[in-house]
CSV table of C-alpha atoms in Angstrom, one decimal:
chain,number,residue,atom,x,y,z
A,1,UNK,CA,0.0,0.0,0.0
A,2,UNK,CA,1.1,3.3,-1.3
A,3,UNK,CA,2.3,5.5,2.3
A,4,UNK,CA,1.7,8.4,0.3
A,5,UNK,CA,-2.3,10.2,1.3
A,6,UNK,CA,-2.6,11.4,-1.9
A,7,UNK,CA,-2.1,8.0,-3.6
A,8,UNK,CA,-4.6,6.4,-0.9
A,9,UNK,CA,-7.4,4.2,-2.1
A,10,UNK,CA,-9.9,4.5,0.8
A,11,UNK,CA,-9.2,8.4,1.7
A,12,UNK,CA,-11.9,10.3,-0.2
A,13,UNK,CA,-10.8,13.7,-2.3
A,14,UNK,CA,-11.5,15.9,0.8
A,15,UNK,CA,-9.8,13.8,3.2
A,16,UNK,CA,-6.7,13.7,1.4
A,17,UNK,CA,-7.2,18.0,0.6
A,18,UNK,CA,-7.4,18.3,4.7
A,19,UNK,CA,-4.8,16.5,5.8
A,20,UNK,CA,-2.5,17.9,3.1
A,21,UNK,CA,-3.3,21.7,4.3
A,22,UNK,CA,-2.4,20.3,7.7
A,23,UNK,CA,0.9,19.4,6.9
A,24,UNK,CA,0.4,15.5,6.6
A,25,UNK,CA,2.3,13.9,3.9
A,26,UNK,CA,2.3,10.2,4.3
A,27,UNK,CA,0.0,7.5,6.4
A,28,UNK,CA,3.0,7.4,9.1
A,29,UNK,CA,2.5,10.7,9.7
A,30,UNK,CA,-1.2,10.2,11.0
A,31,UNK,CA,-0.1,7.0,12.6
A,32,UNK,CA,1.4,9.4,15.2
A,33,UNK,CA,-1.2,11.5,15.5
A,34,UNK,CA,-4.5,10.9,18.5
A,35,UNK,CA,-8.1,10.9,17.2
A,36,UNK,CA,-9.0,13.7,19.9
A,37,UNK,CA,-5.2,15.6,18.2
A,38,UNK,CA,-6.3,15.6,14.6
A,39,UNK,CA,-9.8,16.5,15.8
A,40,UNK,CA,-8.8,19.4,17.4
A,41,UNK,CA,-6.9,20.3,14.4
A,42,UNK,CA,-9.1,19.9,11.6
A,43,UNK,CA,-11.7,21.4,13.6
A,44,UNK,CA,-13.9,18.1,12.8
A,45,UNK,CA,-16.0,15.8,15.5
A,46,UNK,CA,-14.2,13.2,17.1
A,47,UNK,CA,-16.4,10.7,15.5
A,48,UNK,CA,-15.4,11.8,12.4
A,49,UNK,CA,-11.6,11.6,13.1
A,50,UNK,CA,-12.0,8.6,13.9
A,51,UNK,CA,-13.2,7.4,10.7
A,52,UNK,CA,-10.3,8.9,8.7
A,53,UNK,CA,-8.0,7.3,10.9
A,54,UNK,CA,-9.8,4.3,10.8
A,55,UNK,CA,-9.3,4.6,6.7
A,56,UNK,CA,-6.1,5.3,6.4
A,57,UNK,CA,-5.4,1.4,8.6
A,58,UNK,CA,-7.4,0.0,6.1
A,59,UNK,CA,-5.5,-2.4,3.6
A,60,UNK,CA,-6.4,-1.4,-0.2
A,61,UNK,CA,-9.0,-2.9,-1.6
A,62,UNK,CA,-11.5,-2.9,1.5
A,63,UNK,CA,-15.0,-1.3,0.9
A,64,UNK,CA,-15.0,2.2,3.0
A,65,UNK,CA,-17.3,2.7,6.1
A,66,UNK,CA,-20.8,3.9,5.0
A,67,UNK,CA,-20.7,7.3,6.1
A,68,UNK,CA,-17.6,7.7,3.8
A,69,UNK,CA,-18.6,5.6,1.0
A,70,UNK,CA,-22.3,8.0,0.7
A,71,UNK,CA,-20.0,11.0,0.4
A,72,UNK,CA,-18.4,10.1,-2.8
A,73,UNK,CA,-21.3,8.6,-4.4
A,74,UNK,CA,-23.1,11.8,-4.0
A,75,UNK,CA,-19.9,13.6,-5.7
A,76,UNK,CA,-21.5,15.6,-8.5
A,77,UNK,CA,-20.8,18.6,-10.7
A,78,UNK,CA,-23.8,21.1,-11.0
A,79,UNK,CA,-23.9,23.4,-14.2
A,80,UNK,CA,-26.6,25.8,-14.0
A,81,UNK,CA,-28.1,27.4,-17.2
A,82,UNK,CA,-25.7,30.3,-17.6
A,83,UNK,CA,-22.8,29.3,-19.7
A,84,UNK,CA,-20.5,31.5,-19.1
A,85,UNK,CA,-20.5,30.8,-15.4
A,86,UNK,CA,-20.2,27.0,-16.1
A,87,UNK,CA,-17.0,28.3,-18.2
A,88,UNK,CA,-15.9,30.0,-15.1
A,89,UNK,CA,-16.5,27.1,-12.8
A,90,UNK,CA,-14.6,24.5,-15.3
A,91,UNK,CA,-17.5,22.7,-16.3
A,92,UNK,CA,-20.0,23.4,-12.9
A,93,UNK,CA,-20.3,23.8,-9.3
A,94,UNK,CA,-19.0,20.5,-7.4
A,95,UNK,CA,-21.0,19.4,-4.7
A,96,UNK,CA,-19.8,20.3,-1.5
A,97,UNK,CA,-17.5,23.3,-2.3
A,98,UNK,CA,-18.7,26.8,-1.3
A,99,UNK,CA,-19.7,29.7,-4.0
A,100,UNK,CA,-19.4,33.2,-3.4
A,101,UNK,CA,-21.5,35.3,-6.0
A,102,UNK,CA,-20.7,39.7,-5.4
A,103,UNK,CA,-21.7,41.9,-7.9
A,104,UNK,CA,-23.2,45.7,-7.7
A,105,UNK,CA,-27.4,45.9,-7.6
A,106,UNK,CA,-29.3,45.0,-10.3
A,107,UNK,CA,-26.6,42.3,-11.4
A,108,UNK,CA,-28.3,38.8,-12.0
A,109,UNK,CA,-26.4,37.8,-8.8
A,110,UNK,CA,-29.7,36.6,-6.8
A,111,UNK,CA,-31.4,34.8,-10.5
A,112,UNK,CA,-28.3,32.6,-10.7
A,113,UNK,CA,-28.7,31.4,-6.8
A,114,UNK,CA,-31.7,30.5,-7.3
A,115,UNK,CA,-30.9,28.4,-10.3
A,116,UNK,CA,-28.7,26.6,-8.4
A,117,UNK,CA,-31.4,26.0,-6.0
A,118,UNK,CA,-33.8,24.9,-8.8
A,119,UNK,CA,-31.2,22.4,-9.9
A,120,UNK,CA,-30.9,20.7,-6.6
A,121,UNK,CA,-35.1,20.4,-5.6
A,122,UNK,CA,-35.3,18.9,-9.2
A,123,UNK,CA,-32.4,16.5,-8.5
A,124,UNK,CA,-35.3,16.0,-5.5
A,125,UNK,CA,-32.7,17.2,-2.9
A,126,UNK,CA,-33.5,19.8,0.2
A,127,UNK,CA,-32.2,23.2,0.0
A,128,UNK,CA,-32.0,25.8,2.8
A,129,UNK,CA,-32.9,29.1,1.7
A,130,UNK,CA,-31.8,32.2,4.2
A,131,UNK,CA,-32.6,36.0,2.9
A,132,UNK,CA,-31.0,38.4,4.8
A,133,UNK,CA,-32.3,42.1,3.2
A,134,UNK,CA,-35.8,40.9,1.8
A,135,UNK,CA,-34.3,40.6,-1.6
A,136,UNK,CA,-36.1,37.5,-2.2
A,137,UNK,CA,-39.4,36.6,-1.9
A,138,UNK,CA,-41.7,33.4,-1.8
A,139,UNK,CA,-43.4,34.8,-4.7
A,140,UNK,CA,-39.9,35.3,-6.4
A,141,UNK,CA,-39.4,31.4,-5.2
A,142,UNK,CA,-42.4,30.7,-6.6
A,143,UNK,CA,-41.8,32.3,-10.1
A,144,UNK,CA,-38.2,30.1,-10.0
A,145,UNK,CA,-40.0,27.2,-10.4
A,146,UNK,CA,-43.2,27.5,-12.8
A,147,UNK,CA,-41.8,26.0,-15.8
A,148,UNK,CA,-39.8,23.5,-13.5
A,149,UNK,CA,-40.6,19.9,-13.3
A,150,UNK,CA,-41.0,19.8,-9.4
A,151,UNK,CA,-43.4,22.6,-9.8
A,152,UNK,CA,-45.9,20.6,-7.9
A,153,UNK,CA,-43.8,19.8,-5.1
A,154,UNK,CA,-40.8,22.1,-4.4
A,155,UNK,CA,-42.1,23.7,-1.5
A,156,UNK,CA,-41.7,20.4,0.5
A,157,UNK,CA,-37.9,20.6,-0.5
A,158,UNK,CA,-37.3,24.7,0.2
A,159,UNK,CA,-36.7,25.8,3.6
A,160,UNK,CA,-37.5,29.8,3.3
A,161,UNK,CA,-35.7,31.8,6.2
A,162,UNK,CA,-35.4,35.4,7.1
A,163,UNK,CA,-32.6,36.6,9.5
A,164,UNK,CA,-32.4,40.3,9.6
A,165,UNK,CA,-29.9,40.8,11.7
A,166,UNK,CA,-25.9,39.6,12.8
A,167,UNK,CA,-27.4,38.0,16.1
A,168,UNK,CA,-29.8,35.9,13.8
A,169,UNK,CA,-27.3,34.9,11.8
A,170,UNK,CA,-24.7,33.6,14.1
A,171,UNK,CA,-27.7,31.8,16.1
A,172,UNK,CA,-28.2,30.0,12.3
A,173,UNK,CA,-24.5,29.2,11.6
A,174,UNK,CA,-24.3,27.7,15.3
A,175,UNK,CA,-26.9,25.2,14.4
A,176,UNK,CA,-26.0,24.6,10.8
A,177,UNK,CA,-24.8,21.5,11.1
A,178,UNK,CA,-27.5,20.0,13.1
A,179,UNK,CA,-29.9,21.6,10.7
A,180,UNK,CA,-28.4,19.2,7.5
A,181,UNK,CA,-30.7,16.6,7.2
A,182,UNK,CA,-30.0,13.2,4.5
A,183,UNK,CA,-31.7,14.9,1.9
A,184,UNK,CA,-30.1,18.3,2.6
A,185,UNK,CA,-27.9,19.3,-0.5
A,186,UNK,CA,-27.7,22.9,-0.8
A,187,UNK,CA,-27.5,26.3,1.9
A,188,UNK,CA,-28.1,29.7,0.0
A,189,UNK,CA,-27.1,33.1,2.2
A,190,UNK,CA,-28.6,35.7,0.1
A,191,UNK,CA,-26.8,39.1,1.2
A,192,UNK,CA,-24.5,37.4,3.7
A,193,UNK,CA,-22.8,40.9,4.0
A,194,UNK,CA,-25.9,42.5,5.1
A,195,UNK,CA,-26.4,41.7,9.0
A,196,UNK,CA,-22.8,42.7,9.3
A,197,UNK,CA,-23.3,46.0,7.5
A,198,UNK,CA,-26.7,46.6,9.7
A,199,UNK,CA,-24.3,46.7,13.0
A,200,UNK,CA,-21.5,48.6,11.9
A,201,UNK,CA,-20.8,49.1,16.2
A,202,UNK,CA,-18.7,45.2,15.7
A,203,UNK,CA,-15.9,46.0,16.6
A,204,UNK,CA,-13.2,44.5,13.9
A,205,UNK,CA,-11.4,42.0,16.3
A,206,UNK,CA,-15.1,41.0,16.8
A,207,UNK,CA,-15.9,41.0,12.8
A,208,UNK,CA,-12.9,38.5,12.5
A,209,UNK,CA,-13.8,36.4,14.9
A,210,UNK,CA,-17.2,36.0,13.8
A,211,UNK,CA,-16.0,35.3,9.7
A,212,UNK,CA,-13.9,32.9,11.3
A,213,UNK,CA,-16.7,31.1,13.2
A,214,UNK,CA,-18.3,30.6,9.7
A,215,UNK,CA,-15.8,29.7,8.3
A,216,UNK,CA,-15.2,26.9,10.4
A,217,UNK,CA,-18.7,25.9,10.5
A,218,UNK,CA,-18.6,26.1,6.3
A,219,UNK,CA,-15.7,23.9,5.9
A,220,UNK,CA,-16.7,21.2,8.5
A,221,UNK,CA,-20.4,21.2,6.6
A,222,UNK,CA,-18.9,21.4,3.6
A,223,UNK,CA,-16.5,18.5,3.7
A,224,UNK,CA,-18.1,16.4,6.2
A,225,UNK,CA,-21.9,16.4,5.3
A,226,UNK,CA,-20.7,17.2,1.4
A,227,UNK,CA,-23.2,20.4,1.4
A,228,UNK,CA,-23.0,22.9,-1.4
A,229,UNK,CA,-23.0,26.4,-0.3
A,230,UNK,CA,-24.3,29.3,-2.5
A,231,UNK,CA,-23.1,33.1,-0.4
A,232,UNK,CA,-24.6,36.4,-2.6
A,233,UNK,CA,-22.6,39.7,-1.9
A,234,UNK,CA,-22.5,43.2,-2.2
A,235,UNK,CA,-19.2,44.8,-3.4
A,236,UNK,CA,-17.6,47.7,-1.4
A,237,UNK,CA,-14.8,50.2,-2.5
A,238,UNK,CA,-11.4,49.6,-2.0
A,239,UNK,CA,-8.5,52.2,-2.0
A,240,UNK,CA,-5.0,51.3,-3.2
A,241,UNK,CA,-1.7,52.8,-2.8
A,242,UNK,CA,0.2,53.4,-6.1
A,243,UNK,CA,2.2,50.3,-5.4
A,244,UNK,CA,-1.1,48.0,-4.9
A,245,UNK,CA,-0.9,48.4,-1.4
A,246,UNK,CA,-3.8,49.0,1.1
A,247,UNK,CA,-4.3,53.1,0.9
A,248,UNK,CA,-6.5,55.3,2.5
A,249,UNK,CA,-8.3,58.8,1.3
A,250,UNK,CA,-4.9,60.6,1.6
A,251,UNK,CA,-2.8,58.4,0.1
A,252,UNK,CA,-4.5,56.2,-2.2
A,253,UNK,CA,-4.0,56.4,-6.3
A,254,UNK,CA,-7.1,54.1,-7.4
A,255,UNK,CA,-10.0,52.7,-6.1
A,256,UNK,CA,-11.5,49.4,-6.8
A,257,UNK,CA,-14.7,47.1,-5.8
A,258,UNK,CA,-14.3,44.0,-3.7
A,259,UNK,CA,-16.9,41.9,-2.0
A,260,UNK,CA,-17.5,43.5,0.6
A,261,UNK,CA,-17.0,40.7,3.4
A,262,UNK,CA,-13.2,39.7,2.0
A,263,UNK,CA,-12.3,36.0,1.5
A,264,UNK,CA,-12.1,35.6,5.6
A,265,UNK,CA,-15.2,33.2,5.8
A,266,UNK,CA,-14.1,31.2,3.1
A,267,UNK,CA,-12.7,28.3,3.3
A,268,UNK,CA,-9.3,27.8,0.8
A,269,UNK,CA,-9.3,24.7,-1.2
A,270,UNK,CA,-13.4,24.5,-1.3
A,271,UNK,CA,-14.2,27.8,-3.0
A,272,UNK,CA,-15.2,29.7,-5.7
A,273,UNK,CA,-15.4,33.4,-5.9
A,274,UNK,CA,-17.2,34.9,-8.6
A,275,UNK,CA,-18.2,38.3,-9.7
A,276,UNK,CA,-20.9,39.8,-12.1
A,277,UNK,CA,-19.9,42.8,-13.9
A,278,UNK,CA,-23.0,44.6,-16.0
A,279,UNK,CA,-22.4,46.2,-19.0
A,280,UNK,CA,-26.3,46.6,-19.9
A,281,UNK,CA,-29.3,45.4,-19.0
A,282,UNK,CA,-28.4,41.8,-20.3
A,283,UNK,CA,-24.7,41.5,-20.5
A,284,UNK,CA,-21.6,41.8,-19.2
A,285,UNK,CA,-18.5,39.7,-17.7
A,286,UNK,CA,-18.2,37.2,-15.1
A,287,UNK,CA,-15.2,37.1,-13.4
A,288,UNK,CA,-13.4,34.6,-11.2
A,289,UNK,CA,-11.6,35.8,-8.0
A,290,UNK,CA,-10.3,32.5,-7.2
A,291,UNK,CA,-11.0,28.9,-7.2
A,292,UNK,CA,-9.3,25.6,-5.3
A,293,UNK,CA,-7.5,25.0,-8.6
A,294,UNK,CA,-6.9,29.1,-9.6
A,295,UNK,CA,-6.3,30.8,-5.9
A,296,UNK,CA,-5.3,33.7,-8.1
A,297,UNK,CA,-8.0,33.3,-10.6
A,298,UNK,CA,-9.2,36.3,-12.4
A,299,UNK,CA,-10.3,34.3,-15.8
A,300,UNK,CA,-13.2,37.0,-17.7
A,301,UNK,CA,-15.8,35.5,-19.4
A,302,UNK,CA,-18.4,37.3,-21.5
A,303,UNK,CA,-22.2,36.6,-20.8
A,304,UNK,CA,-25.8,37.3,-21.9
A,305,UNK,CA,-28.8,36.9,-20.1
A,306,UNK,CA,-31.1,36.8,-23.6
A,307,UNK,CA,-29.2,33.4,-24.8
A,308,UNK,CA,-30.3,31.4,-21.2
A,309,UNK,CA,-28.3,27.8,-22.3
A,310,UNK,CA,-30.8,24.9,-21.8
A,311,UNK,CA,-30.9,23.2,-18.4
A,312,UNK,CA,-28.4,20.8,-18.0
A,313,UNK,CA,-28.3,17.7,-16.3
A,314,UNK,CA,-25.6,17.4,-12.9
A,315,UNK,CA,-23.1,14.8,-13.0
């Protein structure tokens, strides 16, 4: 048997992508290592570190526990209907990574979320829908899925949430993971940057603590419970120095727009970052931020709203 993780037959993809950010390298090196040690270190349940401790003892060729084996089979690639985000994405959102959408108002940021969400309550799968500033309604739901095949039935799969405010949504991240049910595939935050924006009296040791409570609680759903994540965003402006720098009103030689919450909350290695650019009414560029593959991203792509590709099947 191979003593190298990423050459492991019974570590799934986001095992192996863990354990390598953690600095493991070889089976040996976990050999060494206590369940309640890498726990601590992942930021995973004990139960759960037991299990990939458990895998990497077993000889090749061996079936996987259940829990494990469920999360590949469900490994998928989602392509919505816009093709120049699929383009973006390198074919589609994979399931259980995390996709952060910014763009100014009036971009089709909020349309593509809920295409996603379409996707998944067609692939008869729950999704969690949280809006934060009343940008979308049932009705708009509703409208979503007319022409859809689980027309009849998608409000049994669509859990509708408002939380107003940065209390309400803490409360929701501390009980996200409790709140993933079997058939639970995708989480929407729709104007995540909004309850932080609502209490600008955080202090910012307090606003860092807090992104990094979601982000932890977005990585362990992510790659534990394999749930996709769908984050909308408003931009903000940014001033730079002349020599790219962080500037200020004083000193700063350009400005440019950045989603407003930063890449904080997101976890590296599971996310995507887009954002929509308008040129008119119906087009414009999508661009990518970053990606597990691209952390530098930055690929342009060219879209238009008036040539909608057809709906595609996941894989």
């Amino acid at each position: 048997m191979s003593r190298n993780i990423l050459l492991h037959p019974t570590l799934p993809a986001w095992i192996q992508l863990a354990l390598r950010r953690a600095g493991y390298e070889t089976l040996d090196d976990l050999s060494t290592t206590s369940v309640e040690a890498l726990s601590k270190e992942l930021g995973i349940d004990i139960s759960d570190s037991r299990s990939i401790i458990t895998a990497s003892q077993r000889p090749p060729g061996q079936p996987l526990s259940q829990s494990l084996a469920s999360l590949i089979s469900r490994s998928q690639i989602f392509a919505c209907s816009y093709a120049a985000v699929n383009t973006a994405l390198g074919g589609g959102l994979p399931r259980g990574h995390i996709l952060e959408i910014s763009g100014p108002p009036g971009s089709f940021k909020e349309t593509l979320a809920l295409d996603y969400a379409r996707i998944f309550v067609e692939a008869n799968e729950e999704v969690i829908f949280i809006d934060t500033q009343n940008m979308t309604s049932l009705a708009t739901i509703k409208k979503t899925f007319c022409n859809s095949c689980a027309a009849a039935d998608y409000q049994d799969l669509v859990r509708y949430m408002h939380l107003h405010t940065l209390p309400d949504l803490m409360i929701f991240i501390h009980n996200l993971l409790s709140e993933i049910h079997t058939k639970t595939g995708l989480l929407v935050l729709n104007s995540i940057s909004f309850p932080f924006l609502s209490h600008p009296e955080v202090q910012s040791f307090k606003r860092t603590a807090l992104l990094e409570k979601i982000h932890q609680v977005f990585l362990q759903a992510s790659a534990l419970n394999n749930l996709t994540i769908i984050t909308t965003s408003q931009m903000s402006t940014k001033l730079l120095n002349a020599d790219g720098s962080p500037g200020n009103f004083e000193t700063g030689a350009k400005a440019v727009m950045v989603p407003q919450l930063g890449s904080a909350y997101l976890p590296n290695g599971r996310s995507y970052r887009l954002v929509i650019v308008p040129e008119s009414r119906t087009t414009g560029v999508v661009q990518l931020l970053s990606s597990p593959t691209h952390p530098s991203g930055q690929a342009r792509h060219q879209y238009d709203l008036g040539k909608r590709s057809p709906c595609m099947p996941h894989r």
